[in-house]
């Protein structure tokens, strides 16, 4: 067990350290998130009730797209410089490597989105108690996005122009998270209890956390053979 | 007969739906037929080139 | 023991080709007959109380929807078998099924749209079935796209198999979430997508059409897989003999 935990920490620390050196990796998707969300009032007009009703889906869809943009950071860099093959050949099981990388990805992309979201939601006139629901939905939803996204990038890491293809593969699988995540915030804005949605989001998360690493590991093996 | 074709005024909808279905079914049949013919032609040409010769 | 031998033989492309040669005419005839009877039944059933004659689109739309889902499951399962047990023919089945399945999904969406127009007055509605079908179309497209973007066919087959398995696991989740989403946002005037109260005279053509389409799928699947077998095995003597036999005359003429 010690070696598994150790292997996990090594990969996690490395990914975080590499990201700290290239801070644009963190900032760019976040900036994209903020900009995209800000486009909607510019397109729709500043009327508070309209913005309030659109807020859940605007924020959630922008979060999905921003996550998509940052997905390639999980495996791409390591694939290009040969580190990925080294990691796959190491004695520790591949799924630990995958789990560690997914955690790093969430810390670098999902967490920033989460922290910025209440500010943006406030700009959309979302009431305070719905803000709490929004953050809960993002906490429970964005790790799932990282997990499923990891499968998508693992499948396409060896392809030359994998970028748009990843979106086609992964976005349909994101739809349940979007439905329950945005749905939760929508209910909360309407004053209705949204805990059922949050419970469903957490079961989706547990489900994804138990299966996605295996699928991604299998995909990595296929991509690098 | 015209009653049948008219479909109670919904003729355009019903017949275009069935027509589209026919197109999809036919397409699914024709595609493999054409592919088979093309494949066999290619393979035959390659085989003759290997066996036969370079007189032409 | 003999049955295992037969099963293993089936996995070999050459034996599959020979066996499918014998089976194909039977499936083709069965398809034609069941299709003809279904269409007859579709048009001889009485008009619906509420929808008049337009409900007849149901006889295509609903079985087509069932087929799209059925084919996705077959595709994912055969891809999984190919990945795990390395049986080549099942991989060919998966690849061939993808395009057939996508075409049925497309047909479901179009007939749904056409049916929706007289029913609700709009060409599109975000109801549970159509929305789920749309997502299923995306899943098919993703599989086809991934499979074809690998230069190495074997890697493409394996990668798309993983994708299909992930997709298969997600299909119930997607259905459930779309159902939930739809019941939450449903406009009060619309109930289930216009399914007329099913009279027996309407039920049997519907079910028979479902059977007919399944037979059709098997027929067309066999045809496509046979093409794939010819393609993959083009180097082997039996394929070259076959090609020369069917094209011998033509090649001679071209030489002259």
PDB file of C-alpha atoms in Angstrom, chain C residues 59-144:
ATOM      1  CA  UNK C  59     -44.488   2.115 -37.831  1.00  0.00           C
ATOM      2  CA  UNK C  60     -41.112   3.313 -39.081  1.00  0.00           C
ATOM      3  CA  UNK C  61     -40.073   5.707 -36.349  1.00  0.00           C
ATOM      4  CA  UNK C  62     -40.467   3.433 -33.330  1.00  0.00           C
ATOM      5  CA  UNK C  63     -38.878   0.238 -34.710  1.00  0.00           C
ATOM      6  CA  UNK C  64     -36.089   2.366 -36.149  1.00  0.00           C
ATOM      7  CA  UNK C  65     -35.443   3.794 -32.678  1.00  0.00           C
ATOM      8  CA  UNK C  66     -35.374   0.285 -31.195  1.00  0.00           C
ATOM      9  CA  UNK C  67     -32.944  -0.784 -33.923  1.00  0.00           C
ATOM     10  CA  UNK C  68     -30.568   2.120 -33.318  1.00  0.00           C
ATOM     11  CA  UNK C  69     -30.235   1.165 -29.674  1.00  0.00           C
ATOM     12  CA  UNK C  70     -30.068  -2.560 -30.409  1.00  0.00           C
ATOM     13  CA  UNK C  71     -27.314  -2.060 -32.962  1.00  0.00           C
ATOM     14  CA  UNK C  72     -25.309   0.100 -30.568  1.00  0.00           C
ATOM     15  CA  UNK C  73     -25.439  -2.661 -27.988  1.00  0.00           C
ATOM     16  CA  UNK C  74     -24.421  -5.290 -30.549  1.00  0.00           C
ATOM     17  CA  UNK C  75     -21.605  -3.039 -31.736  1.00  0.00           C
ATOM     18  CA  UNK C  76     -20.272  -2.439 -28.232  1.00  0.00           C
ATOM     19  CA  UNK C  77     -20.550  -6.081 -27.188  1.00  0.00           C
ATOM     20  CA  UNK C  78     -18.854  -7.432 -30.306  1.00  0.00           C
ATOM     21  CA  UNK C  79     -16.138  -4.774 -29.997  1.00  0.00           C
ATOM     22  CA  UNK C  80     -15.593  -5.870 -26.407  1.00  0.00           C
ATOM     23  CA  UNK C  81     -15.394  -9.531 -27.431  1.00  0.00           C
ATOM     24  CA  UNK C  82     -12.886  -8.635 -30.123  1.00  0.00           C
ATOM     25  CA  UNK C  83     -10.803  -6.666 -27.632  1.00  0.00           C
ATOM     26  CA  UNK C  84     -10.849  -9.251 -24.856  1.00  0.00           C
ATOM     27  CA  UNK C  85     -10.785 -12.541 -26.758  1.00  0.00           C
ATOM     28  CA  UNK C  86      -9.089 -11.198 -29.872  1.00  0.00           C
ATOM     29  CA  UNK C  87     -11.612 -12.680 -32.315  1.00  0.00           C
ATOM     30  CA  UNK C  88     -11.189 -10.887 -35.599  1.00  0.00           C
ATOM     31  CA  UNK C  89     -14.661 -11.423 -37.027  1.00  0.00           C
ATOM     32  CA  UNK C  90     -16.381  -9.752 -34.077  1.00  0.00           C
ATOM     33  CA  UNK C  91     -14.269  -6.656 -34.672  1.00  0.00           C
ATOM     34  CA  UNK C  92     -15.470  -6.615 -38.273  1.00  0.00           C
ATOM     35  CA  UNK C  93     -19.036  -6.929 -37.001  1.00  0.00           C
ATOM     36  CA  UNK C  94     -18.517  -3.932 -34.729  1.00  0.00           C
ATOM     37  CA  UNK C  95     -17.076  -1.776 -37.473  1.00  0.00           C
ATOM     38  CA  UNK C  96     -19.797  -2.698 -39.946  1.00  0.00           C
ATOM     39  CA  UNK C  97     -22.550  -2.171 -37.383  1.00  0.00           C
ATOM     40  CA  UNK C  98     -21.494   1.390 -36.668  1.00  0.00           C
ATOM     41  CA  UNK C  99     -22.528   2.771 -40.029  1.00  0.00           C
ATOM     42  CA  UNK C 100     -25.744   0.753 -40.156  1.00  0.00           C
ATOM     43  CA  UNK C 101     -26.627   1.886 -36.640  1.00  0.00           C
ATOM     44  CA  UNK C 102     -25.891   5.518 -37.436  1.00  0.00           C
ATOM     45  CA  UNK C 103     -28.185   5.349 -40.469  1.00  0.00           C
ATOM     46  CA  UNK C 104     -31.053   3.988 -38.360  1.00  0.00           C
ATOM     47  CA  UNK C 105     -30.474   6.694 -35.761  1.00  0.00           C
ATOM     48  CA  UNK C 106     -30.578   9.279 -38.514  1.00  0.00           C
ATOM     49  CA  UNK C 107     -33.808   7.750 -39.832  1.00  0.00           C
ATOM     50  CA  UNK C 108     -35.332   7.843 -36.352  1.00  0.00           C
ATOM     51  CA  UNK C 109     -34.509  11.509 -35.975  1.00  0.00           C
ATOM     52  CA  UNK C 110     -35.840  12.459 -39.398  1.00  0.00           C
ATOM     53  CA  UNK C 111     -39.071  10.469 -39.094  1.00  0.00           C
ATOM     54  CA  UNK C 112     -39.495  11.888 -35.614  1.00  0.00           C
ATOM     55  CA  UNK C 113     -39.157  15.366 -37.008  1.00  0.00           C
ATOM     56  CA  UNK C 114     -41.572  14.614 -39.864  1.00  0.00           C
ATOM     57  CA  UNK C 115     -44.086  13.119 -37.438  1.00  0.00           C
ATOM     58  CA  UNK C 116     -43.700  16.046 -35.097  1.00  0.00           C
ATOM     59  CA  UNK C 117     -44.763  18.602 -37.659  1.00  0.00           C
ATOM     60  CA  UNK C 118     -48.414  17.547 -38.052  1.00  0.00           C
ATOM     61  CA  UNK C 119     -48.547  16.506 -34.393  1.00  0.00           C
ATOM     62  CA  UNK C 120     -47.142  19.518 -32.605  1.00  0.00           C
ATOM     63  CA  UNK C 121     -46.712  22.043 -35.382  1.00  0.00           C
ATOM     64  CA  UNK C 122     -42.913  22.150 -35.049  1.00  0.00           C
ATOM     65  CA  UNK C 123     -40.188  20.413 -37.004  1.00  0.00           C
ATOM     66  CA  UNK C 124     -38.237  19.669 -33.874  1.00  0.00           C
ATOM     67  CA  UNK C 125     -39.039  19.176 -30.224  1.00  0.00           C
ATOM     68  CA  UNK C 126     -36.659  18.448 -27.398  1.00  0.00           C
ATOM     69  CA  UNK C 127     -38.594  15.497 -26.095  1.00  0.00           C
ATOM     70  CA  UNK C 128     -36.932  12.584 -24.291  1.00  0.00           C
ATOM     71  CA  UNK C 129     -36.822  10.108 -27.143  1.00  0.00           C
ATOM     72  CA  UNK C 130     -35.588  12.466 -29.853  1.00  0.00           C
ATOM     73  CA  UNK C 131     -32.986  14.020 -27.564  1.00  0.00           C
ATOM     74  CA  UNK C 132     -31.696  10.590 -26.513  1.00  0.00           C
ATOM     75  CA  UNK C 133     -31.551   9.567 -30.172  1.00  0.00           C
ATOM     76  CA  UNK C 134     -29.561  12.673 -30.992  1.00  0.00           C
ATOM     77  CA  UNK C 135     -27.026  11.821 -28.294  1.00  0.00           C
ATOM     78  CA  UNK C 136     -26.904   8.249 -29.582  1.00  0.00           C
ATOM     79  CA  UNK C 137     -26.077   9.641 -33.022  1.00  0.00           C
ATOM     80  CA  UNK C 138     -23.182  11.538 -31.459  1.00  0.00           C
ATOM     81  CA  UNK C 139     -21.982   8.309 -29.856  1.00  0.00           C
ATOM     82  CA  UNK C 140     -22.044   6.511 -33.205  1.00  0.00           C
ATOM     83  CA  UNK C 141     -20.248   9.372 -34.923  1.00  0.00           C
ATOM     84  CA  UNK C 142     -17.604   9.392 -32.192  1.00  0.00           C
ATOM     85  CA  UNK C 143     -16.995   5.676 -32.623  1.00  0.00           C
ATOM     86  CA  UNK C 144     -16.706   5.933 -36.396  1.00  0.00           C
TER      87      UNK C 144
END
